[in-house]
Short mmCIF file of C-alpha atoms in Angstrom, two decimals:
data_model
loop_
_atom_site.label_atom_id
_atom_site.label_comp_id
_atom_site.label_asym_id
_atom_site.label_seq_id
_atom_site.Cartn_x
_atom_site.Cartn_y
_atom_site.Cartn_z
CA MET A 1 -30.65 8.01 34.45
CA LYS A 2 -28.01 10.09 32.66
CA LYS A 3 -25.18 7.89 33.93
CA GLN A 4 -27.03 4.74 32.88
CA VAL A 5 -27.51 6.08 29.34
CA PHE A 6 -23.89 7.21 29.23
CA ARG A 7 -22.59 3.78 30.25
CA LYS A 8 -24.94 1.93 27.93
CA PHE A 9 -23.88 3.85 24.85
CA ALA A 10 -20.23 4.21 25.82
CA ALA A 11 -19.91 0.43 26.16
CA GLY A 12 -21.19 -0.02 22.63
CA ALA A 13 -19.25 2.83 21.04
CA LEU A 14 -17.47 1.85 17.84
CA ALA A 15 -13.82 2.71 17.13
CA LEU A 16 -13.23 4.91 14.12
CA THR A 17 -11.46 3.47 11.09
CA LEU A 18 -7.69 3.69 10.78
CA SER A 19 -7.85 6.58 8.32
CA PHE A 20 -9.19 8.75 11.12
CA SER A 21 -7.04 7.26 13.89
CA LEU A 22 -6.07 9.10 17.05
CA PHE A 23 -4.19 12.35 16.61
CA GLY A 24 -0.77 12.67 18.16
CA GLY A 25 -0.85 10.79 21.45
CA ALA A 26 1.78 12.95 23.16
CA LYS A 27 0.30 16.22 21.92
CA GLN A 28 -3.20 15.21 22.90
CA ALA A 29 -1.91 14.31 26.35
CA ASN A 30 -0.43 17.82 26.58
CA ALA A 31 -3.79 19.35 25.64
CA GLN A 32 -5.53 17.04 28.11
CA ALA A 33 -3.34 18.25 30.95
CA ALA A 34 -3.48 21.90 29.93
CA LEU A 35 -7.25 22.04 29.49
CA ASN A 36 -8.84 19.72 32.04
CA VAL A 37 -12.31 20.57 30.74
CA ASN A 38 -14.97 20.09 33.41
CA ALA A 39 -17.72 18.40 31.43
CA ASP A 40 -18.99 14.90 30.71
CA GLY A 41 -17.94 15.36 27.09
CA ALA A 42 -15.97 17.96 25.14
CA ILE A 43 -14.14 18.46 21.86
CA LEU A 44 -12.05 21.12 20.11
CA VAL A 45 -11.56 21.05 16.34
CA ASP A 46 -10.21 23.16 13.51
CA ALA A 47 -13.34 24.33 11.69
CA GLU A 48 -11.73 24.33 8.23
CA THR A 49 -10.50 20.73 8.17
CA GLY A 50 -12.22 19.10 11.13
CA LYS A 51 -8.82 18.21 12.62
CA ILE A 52 -9.36 17.20 16.26
CA LEU A 53 -7.08 19.04 18.68
CA TYR A 54 -8.63 17.81 21.94
CA GLU A 55 -11.48 15.56 23.03
CA LYS A 56 -12.95 14.09 26.17
CA ASN A 57 -15.31 11.12 25.82
CA GLY A 58 -15.53 12.07 22.16
CA GLU A 59 -17.51 9.01 21.07
CA SER A 60 -19.83 8.74 24.09
CA PRO A 61 -23.50 9.62 23.44
CA LEU A 62 -24.73 12.28 25.89
CA GLY A 63 -27.71 14.60 26.17
CA VAL A 64 -27.66 17.57 23.78
CA ALA A 65 -30.86 19.47 24.61
CA SER A 66 -31.38 22.44 22.25
CA MET A 67 -28.13 21.83 20.38
CA THR A 68 -30.49 19.45 18.54
CA LYS A 69 -31.78 22.51 16.70
CA MET A 70 -28.59 22.56 14.60
CA MET A 71 -29.94 19.53 12.73
CA THR A 72 -33.28 21.29 12.22
CA GLU A 73 -31.35 24.31 10.93
CA TYR A 74 -29.33 22.08 8.59
CA LEU A 75 -32.42 20.42 7.11
CA LEU A 76 -34.20 23.76 6.76
CA LEU A 77 -31.29 25.43 4.98
CA ASP A 78 -30.97 22.39 2.73
CA ALA A 79 -34.70 22.55 1.89
CA VAL A 80 -34.40 26.27 1.09
CA LYS A 81 -31.37 25.65 -1.10
CA ARG A 82 -33.25 22.98 -3.06
CA GLY A 83 -36.31 25.21 -3.45
CA LYS A 84 -38.54 22.96 -1.34
CA VAL A 85 -39.15 25.74 1.18
CA LYS A 86 -39.14 29.54 0.74
CA TRP A 87 -38.24 32.15 3.34
CA ASP A 88 -41.45 34.11 2.78
CA GLN A 89 -43.61 30.97 2.85
CA GLU A 90 -46.42 31.30 5.43
CA TYR A 91 -47.30 28.74 8.06
CA SER A 92 -50.63 28.29 9.85
CA VAL A 93 -50.23 27.15 13.45
CA SER A 94 -51.17 23.54 14.25
CA ASP A 95 -52.74 22.50 17.56
CA LEU A 96 -49.48 20.89 18.69
CA VAL A 97 -47.36 23.92 17.84
CA TYR A 98 -49.84 26.22 19.59
CA LYS A 99 -49.66 24.15 22.79
CA MET A 100 -45.87 23.78 22.67
CA SER A 101 -45.26 27.47 21.97
CA GLN A 102 -47.12 28.81 25.03
CA PRO A 103 -44.95 27.79 28.03
CA ARG A 104 -42.42 30.58 28.53
CA ASP A 105 -40.29 28.45 30.87
CA LEU A 106 -39.41 26.28 27.84
CA SER A 107 -37.90 29.13 25.78
CA ASN A 108 -40.60 30.22 23.36
CA VAL A 109 -42.21 32.97 21.37
CA PRO A 110 -45.94 32.34 21.91
CA LEU A 111 -47.66 31.74 18.58
CA ARG A 112 -51.33 32.60 17.99
CA LYS A 113 -53.67 29.74 17.21
CA ASP A 114 -55.04 31.62 14.22
CA GLY A 115 -51.72 33.26 13.35
CA LYS A 116 -49.64 33.05 10.18
CA TYR A 117 -45.85 33.20 10.35
CA THR A 118 -43.16 33.20 7.70
CA VAL A 119 -40.41 30.59 7.60
CA LYS A 120 -37.87 33.40 8.14
CA GLU A 121 -39.61 34.52 11.36
CA LEU A 122 -39.72 31.00 12.71
CA TYR A 123 -36.09 30.36 11.75
CA GLU A 124 -34.86 33.49 13.53
CA ALA A 125 -36.90 32.60 16.63
CA MET A 126 -35.27 29.15 16.65
CA ALA A 127 -31.68 30.20 15.89
CA ILE A 128 -31.55 33.29 18.12
CA TYR A 129 -34.02 32.56 20.92
CA SER A 130 -34.11 28.74 20.78
CA ALA A 131 -37.91 28.88 20.49
CA ASN A 132 -39.26 25.34 20.75
CA GLY A 133 -42.71 25.90 19.28
CA ALA A 134 -41.19 27.68 16.28
CA THR A 135 -38.80 24.74 15.80
CA ILE A 136 -41.65 22.21 15.75
CA ALA A 137 -43.46 24.45 13.25
CA LEU A 138 -40.44 24.29 10.94
CA ALA A 139 -40.35 20.51 11.36
CA GLU A 140 -43.97 20.36 10.20
CA ILE A 141 -43.24 22.62 7.23
CA ILE A 142 -40.32 20.48 6.07
CA GLY A 143 -41.53 17.01 7.00
CA GLY A 144 -45.30 17.33 6.98
CA SER A 145 -45.32 16.24 10.63
CA GLU A 146 -42.76 16.29 13.40
CA SER A 147 -42.78 12.48 13.50
CA ASN A 148 -41.80 12.32 9.83
CA PHE A 149 -39.25 15.08 10.32
CA VAL A 150 -37.55 13.13 13.13
CA LYS A 151 -37.11 10.24 10.66
CA MET A 152 -35.49 12.71 8.27
CA MET A 153 -33.18 13.88 11.07
CA ASN A 154 -31.99 10.35 11.83
CA GLU A 155 -31.56 9.55 8.13
CA LYS A 156 -29.47 12.67 7.63
CA ALA A 157 -27.43 11.82 10.74
CA LYS A 158 -26.47 8.50 9.11
CA LYS A 159 -25.54 10.21 5.84
CA LEU A 160 -23.33 12.66 7.72
CA GLY A 161 -21.59 9.80 9.51
CA LEU A 162 -22.99 10.56 12.97
CA LYS A 163 -22.48 7.15 14.56
CA HIS A 164 -23.55 7.85 18.13
CA THR A 165 -26.69 9.93 17.61
CA LYS A 166 -30.40 9.36 18.17
CA PHE A 167 -33.06 12.01 17.66
CA VAL A 168 -36.54 11.62 19.19
CA ASN A 169 -37.79 15.16 18.56
CA SER A 170 -36.89 18.25 16.55
CA CYS A 171 -36.18 20.75 19.32
CA GLY A 172 -34.25 19.01 22.10
CA LEU A 173 -36.82 19.04 24.88
CA ASN A 174 -37.36 16.00 27.04
CA ASN A 175 -40.37 14.18 25.60
CA ARG A 176 -42.24 14.61 28.90
CA ASP A 177 -42.69 18.28 27.94
CA TYR A 178 -44.94 17.12 25.08
CA HIS A 179 -47.46 15.79 27.63
CA GLY A 180 -48.14 12.63 25.65
CA GLU A 181 -47.99 14.21 22.16
CA GLN A 182 -44.33 13.45 21.46
CA PRO A 183 -43.31 12.22 17.98
CA GLU A 184 -44.37 8.68 17.12
CA GLY A 185 -41.94 5.89 17.88
CA SER A 186 -40.43 7.52 20.97
CA GLY A 187 -41.18 7.17 24.65
CA PRO A 188 -42.57 9.79 27.05
CA GLU A 189 -39.20 10.20 28.83
CA ASP A 190 -36.88 10.00 25.82
CA GLU A 191 -34.38 12.70 24.96
CA ASN A 192 -31.99 13.27 22.07
CA VAL A 193 -28.41 12.01 22.47
CA MET A 194 -25.24 12.71 20.50
CA SER A 195 -21.53 12.25 21.12
CA PRO A 196 -19.20 15.28 21.19
CA GLU A 197 -17.68 14.13 17.88
CA ASP A 198 -21.14 13.91 16.30
CA VAL A 199 -22.15 17.36 17.56
CA ALA A 200 -18.92 18.85 16.22
CA THR A 201 -19.38 17.02 12.89
CA LEU A 202 -22.91 18.43 12.54
CA ALA A 203 -21.62 21.93 13.34
CA PHE A 204 -18.74 21.41 10.87
CA HIS A 205 -21.17 20.58 8.04
CA LEU A 206 -23.55 23.35 9.03
CA ILE A 207 -21.09 26.25 9.01
CA ASN A 208 -19.08 25.02 6.01
CA GLU A 209 -22.05 24.21 3.79
CA TYR A 210 -24.30 27.05 4.97
CA PRO A 211 -21.98 29.77 6.35
CA ASP A 212 -24.82 32.31 6.37
CA VAL A 213 -26.15 30.50 9.44
CA LEU A 214 -23.55 32.45 11.41
CA LYS A 215 -25.16 35.76 10.47
CA THR A 216 -28.29 34.71 12.31
CA ALA A 217 -26.54 32.81 15.11
CA SER A 218 -24.39 35.87 15.89
CA THR A 219 -27.38 38.23 16.20
CA PRO A 220 -27.30 39.33 19.88
CA MET A 221 -30.90 40.58 19.92
CA LYS A 222 -33.88 40.79 17.59
CA VAL A 223 -37.50 41.79 18.04
CA PHE A 224 -40.09 39.20 17.09
CA ARG A 225 -43.27 40.64 15.54
CA GLU A 226 -42.20 44.27 15.89
CA GLY A 227 -45.14 46.68 15.82
CA THR A 228 -47.73 44.14 17.02
CA ASP A 229 -49.23 43.10 20.35
CA ASP A 230 -47.09 39.94 20.10
CA ARG A 231 -43.83 41.90 20.17
CA ILE A 232 -41.08 39.99 22.01
CA VAL A 233 -37.44 40.98 22.46
CA MET A 234 -35.39 37.88 21.63
CA LYS A 235 -32.01 37.97 23.39
CA ASN A 236 -29.50 35.41 22.17
CA TRP A 237 -28.78 32.68 24.73
CA ASN A 238 -25.16 32.55 23.55
CA TRP A 239 -23.76 34.96 26.08
CA MET A 240 -20.25 34.62 24.61
CA LEU A 241 -21.16 36.82 21.64
CA PRO A 242 -18.78 39.81 21.82
CA SER A 243 -21.40 42.33 22.98
CA LEU A 244 -22.98 40.11 25.64
CA VAL A 245 -22.20 39.18 29.27
CA TYR A 246 -19.31 36.76 28.70
CA GLY A 247 -18.22 38.26 25.39
CA TYR A 248 -15.39 36.54 23.52
CA GLN A 249 -13.52 38.08 20.60
CA GLY A 250 -14.45 36.42 17.33
CA MET A 251 -17.37 34.40 18.72
CA ASP A 252 -20.27 34.18 16.23
CA GLY A 253 -22.14 30.95 17.00
CA LEU A 254 -23.52 28.50 17.44
CA LYS A 255 -26.05 26.90 19.86
CA THR A 256 -26.70 26.46 23.56
CA GLY A 257 -28.78 23.73 25.20
CA THR A 258 -30.03 22.93 28.70
CA THR A 259 -32.25 20.24 30.18
CA ASP A 260 -32.13 18.32 33.47
CA PHE A 261 -30.96 15.27 31.51
CA ALA A 262 -28.33 16.97 29.34
CA GLY A 263 -27.07 19.57 31.79
CA TYR A 264 -25.48 22.77 30.48
CA CYS A 265 -24.33 22.34 26.88
CA PHE A 266 -22.85 24.61 24.24
CA THR A 267 -21.52 24.36 20.71
CA GLY A 268 -19.36 27.40 20.08
CA THR A 269 -17.37 28.70 17.14
CA ALA A 270 -15.00 31.65 16.94
CA SER A 271 -12.70 33.09 14.28
CA ARG A 272 -9.50 35.13 14.63
CA ASP A 273 -6.38 35.72 12.53
CA GLY A 274 -7.46 33.38 9.76
CA LYS A 275 -8.24 30.52 12.14
CA ARG A 276 -11.68 29.22 13.13
CA PHE A 277 -12.41 26.60 15.76
CA ILE A 278 -15.47 24.63 16.84
CA THR A 279 -15.95 23.61 20.47
CA VAL A 280 -18.52 21.39 22.17
CA VAL A 281 -19.18 20.92 25.89
CA GLN A 282 -21.86 18.61 27.26
CA ASN A 283 -23.00 18.73 30.88
CA ALA A 284 -20.41 21.34 31.82
CA VAL A 285 -19.79 21.99 35.50
CA GLY A 286 -17.93 24.69 37.38
CA ALA A 287 -14.84 24.35 39.56
CA ASN A 288 -17.10 23.51 42.50
CA GLY A 289 -18.48 20.51 40.65
CA ASN A 290 -21.90 22.02 40.07
CA GLY A 291 -23.35 23.07 36.74
CA ASP A 292 -24.67 26.55 36.09
CA TYR A 293 -25.35 28.76 33.10
CA LYS A 294 -21.85 30.26 33.15
CA SER A 295 -19.93 26.96 33.42
CA ARG A 296 -20.45 25.98 29.77
CA PHE A 297 -18.98 29.30 28.67
CA ASP A 298 -16.03 29.02 31.08
CA GLU A 299 -15.13 25.58 29.72
CA THR A 300 -15.56 26.79 26.14
CA ARG A 301 -13.27 29.75 26.84
CA LYS A 302 -10.59 27.35 28.09
CA MET A 303 -10.56 25.47 24.80
CA LEU A 304 -10.68 28.53 22.58
CA ASP A 305 -7.93 30.30 24.52
CA TYR A 306 -5.80 27.18 24.20
CA ALA A 307 -6.47 26.89 20.47
CA PHE A 308 -5.78 30.51 19.59
CA SER A 309 -2.65 30.76 21.78
CA THR A 310 -0.93 27.42 21.06
CA THR A 311 -1.62 26.92 17.35
CA THR A 312 -0.71 28.66 14.14
CA LYS A 313 -1.86 28.27 10.56
CA GLU A 314 1.20 27.59 8.43
CA GLU A 315 2.14 26.59 4.92
CA ILE A 316 3.44 23.05 5.39
CA VAL A 317 3.97 22.32 1.69
CA PRO A 318 4.53 25.11 -0.89
CA LYS A 319 2.99 25.29 -4.34
CA HIS A 320 4.97 23.36 -6.99
CA TYR A 321 6.67 21.30 -4.28
CA GLN A 322 8.62 18.24 -5.46
CA VAL A 323 9.11 15.27 -3.16
CA LYS A 324 12.76 14.32 -2.74
CA GLY A 325 13.46 11.13 -4.69
CA HIS A 326 10.15 11.40 -6.54
CA LYS A 327 10.61 14.51 -8.66
CA THR A 328 9.90 12.57 -11.85
CA VAL A 329 7.84 9.58 -12.94
CA PRO A 330 8.97 7.24 -15.78
CA VAL A 331 6.97 7.41 -19.01
CA VAL A 332 6.40 4.82 -21.73
CA LYS A 333 5.51 5.51 -25.38
CA GLY A 334 6.56 9.14 -25.03
CA LYS A 335 9.10 11.40 -26.70
CA GLU A 336 10.65 11.70 -23.23
CA ASP A 337 11.12 8.78 -20.90
CA GLN A 338 10.12 10.68 -17.75
CA VAL A 339 8.01 13.63 -16.63
CA LYS A 340 8.51 16.11 -13.81
CA ILE A 341 5.71 16.27 -11.23
CA TYR A 342 4.87 18.78 -8.49
CA THR A 343 2.03 19.92 -6.24
CA LYS A 344 -0.65 22.02 -7.90
CA SER A 345 -1.11 24.18 -4.81
CA ALA A 346 0.17 24.61 -1.27
CA ILE A 347 -0.96 22.83 1.90
CA ASP A 348 -1.89 25.14 4.76
CA MET A 349 -2.75 23.57 8.10
CA VAL A 350 -3.39 24.54 11.70
CA ILE A 351 -0.56 23.08 13.78
CA GLU A 352 0.85 23.58 17.24
CA ASN A 353 3.39 26.39 17.53
CA GLY A 354 6.89 25.37 16.42
CA GLU A 355 5.76 22.05 14.92
CA LYS A 356 6.15 22.91 11.22
CA ASN A 357 9.18 20.68 10.78
CA SER A 358 7.50 17.76 12.53
CA TYR A 359 5.55 16.76 9.41
CA LYS A 360 6.62 14.76 6.36
CA PRO A 361 5.09 14.68 2.86
CA VAL A 362 3.31 11.53 1.70
CA LEU A 363 2.98 11.04 -2.07
CA VAL A 364 0.21 8.82 -3.43
CA LEU A 365 0.16 8.18 -7.20
CA ASP A 366 -3.10 7.38 -8.97
CA LYS A 367 -3.23 3.62 -9.57
CA ASN A 368 -5.39 4.20 -12.62
CA LYS A 369 -2.68 6.34 -14.20
CA ILE A 370 0.37 4.13 -13.73
CA ASN A 371 1.07 0.59 -14.92
CA LYS A 372 2.35 -2.30 -12.80
CA ASP A 373 5.91 -0.99 -13.23
CA GLY A 374 4.99 2.44 -11.93
CA GLU A 375 5.11 4.11 -15.36
CA LEU A 376 2.80 6.67 -16.97
CA THR A 377 1.75 6.26 -20.59
CA ALA A 378 2.12 9.14 -23.04
CA PRO A 379 0.60 11.46 -24.09
CA ILE A 380 0.60 13.51 -20.88
CA LYS A 381 -0.66 17.08 -20.62
CA LYS A 382 0.91 19.71 -18.41
CA GLY A 383 -1.30 20.08 -15.33
CA GLU A 384 -2.74 16.57 -15.68
CA LYS A 385 -3.42 15.04 -12.24
CA ILE A 386 -1.02 12.21 -11.44
CA GLY A 387 -1.94 11.66 -7.78
CA TYR A 388 -2.05 13.62 -4.55
CA LEU A 389 0.17 14.64 -1.67
CA THR A 390 -0.66 14.90 2.02
CA VAL A 391 1.34 15.20 5.24
CA GLU A 392 1.79 13.06 8.33
CA PRO A 393 3.67 13.56 11.62
CA LYS A 394 7.24 12.25 11.38
CA ASN A 395 6.92 10.44 14.72
CA GLY A 396 4.33 8.02 13.35
CA ASP A 397 1.32 9.54 15.09
CA LYS A 398 -1.86 9.82 13.08
CA ILE A 399 -4.03 12.91 12.65
CA LYS A 400 -7.69 12.42 13.46
CA TYR A 401 -10.35 14.24 11.45
CA LEU A 402 -14.10 14.47 11.90
CA THR A 403 -14.82 13.67 8.25
CA ALA A 404 -13.20 12.34 5.10
CA GLU A 405 -14.12 15.64 3.40
CA GLY A 406 -12.15 17.55 6.00
CA GLN A 407 -9.17 15.26 5.66
CA LYS A 408 -9.08 15.98 1.91
CA LYS A 409 -8.57 19.67 2.69
CA VAL A 410 -5.00 18.81 3.67
CA GLN A 411 -4.44 16.96 0.39
CA VAL A 412 -3.30 18.65 -2.81
CA ASP A 413 -3.20 17.37 -6.36
CA VAL A 414 0.16 16.31 -7.79
CA VAL A 415 0.30 17.17 -11.49
CA ALA A 416 2.58 16.87 -14.50
CA ALA A 417 4.89 19.89 -14.76
CA GLN A 418 5.24 19.57 -18.56
CA ASP A 419 3.72 18.04 -21.68
CA VAL A 420 5.01 14.67 -22.87
CA GLU A 421 3.92 13.92 -26.41
CA LYS A 422 3.43 10.41 -27.66
CA ALA A 423 6.32 9.18 -29.81
CA ASN A 424 5.47 8.43 -33.47
CA TRP A 425 5.18 4.90 -34.81
CA PHE A 426 8.68 4.84 -36.29
CA VAL A 427 10.34 5.80 -33.00
CA LEU A 428 8.26 3.25 -31.12
CA MET A 429 9.17 0.58 -33.70
CA MET A 430 12.89 1.34 -33.46
CA ARG A 431 12.71 1.28 -29.69
CA GLY A 432 10.96 -2.07 -29.91
CA ILE A 433 13.70 -3.42 -32.21
CA GLY A 434 16.37 -2.02 -29.93
CA ASN A 435 14.73 -3.57 -26.89
CA PHE A 436 14.44 -6.92 -28.71
CA PHE A 437 18.14 -7.07 -29.62
CA GLY A 438 19.03 -5.76 -26.20
CA ASP A 439 17.17 -8.67 -24.62
CA VAL A 440 18.82 -11.11 -27.05
CA TRP A 441 22.30 -9.75 -26.26
CA ASP A 442 21.60 -9.91 -22.52
CA GLY A 443 20.57 -13.54 -22.98
CA ILE A 444 23.71 -14.40 -24.94
CA ALA A 445 25.96 -12.60 -22.47
CA SER A 446 24.34 -14.46 -19.63
CA THR A 447 24.84 -17.81 -21.38
CA VAL A 448 28.46 -17.09 -22.24
CA LYS A 449 29.14 -16.02 -18.68
CA GLY A 450 27.72 -19.35 -17.56
CA TRP A 451 30.20 -21.29 -19.73
CA PHE A 452 33.16 -19.74 -18.09
#
């Protein structure tokens, strides 16, 4: 069934627009050969800009299992930010949540039928222990029902630009585990699907917009309902956290997932030496071709080791940089006839080692600021934005980013380096007279030249 779904969606996958076209063919081929990630889908990106360093079947929808919970986390944190939900808000357990929270083989903290739980407790159970019943409870709190919440998930997916995603429930289980009580509009065997690019994009938004999520995601162990008969030790399923079995330096998130349909999945993120990366593996398998709990972490380690060892974060363009041949822009109606321009700030970017000189600056002037002749009109204030500057590989390759927002992080404003005051009426008049007679003289000279 998995292969059928994979082929169905892969055949209909849409190409991304030119502005996010494929990053460096030769370099990506090098990464492809060096990594050889054993998974149906995988991706490695710079977490600050969303620059894609490596991907395998990046646009192909695949099972995601409990990585789904990142969308539930995103919507919860958004609701808290907007004051729609409070951390100390209490929840009374519904019949569905009670039933779904009892099976321990589904990753759960059993919730009492007559119990009351705070949003914070349920959130920690979801983010640390991947508790499914607690996740559905949060869906009910935010959406009123899980069915309505799933609609919110799919709507948010569209707004975030997730083109190859379909959610059928809030937690990532196969719908058969609902025993006929799955969210409305979905079938009894349906399961959530996302492409590696979509998973990485969701993670990118989550950790950049709500960075505190990493404080919870990096918690190796927490006790649920300490001091009560319901006490449960919640051990984080992300065994790559530094203090756990497959500890990795700098690892602090983000979400595992496993079902028969999805296989072993993991969205990881780690930070070292001023660099942070996001990785995704879907249906990871070991060297023997079989999937197991460890395989997703082994494949993640491959990508992170590659990223930290073969890339560096460098200043590509310094502050107050002036593009050769474009250090000034002509000005009309000003006391000066041109103005110096430079970058307001520097451009820092994660690049492959030794590739700093492989990039060229690209200057884009604001069409609303310049006339058809490429001139600015006085007055102009020092620091006024004139356009922006970005960088591209000199060899003509294009850099691929997850989002337009990320791409803008490697753009800097180009501003006026000085004031240019507007010339007074007398100066403008005299210039006009001078231009008039200059045009007349040019006409006469041209005519005379024609006679001889």
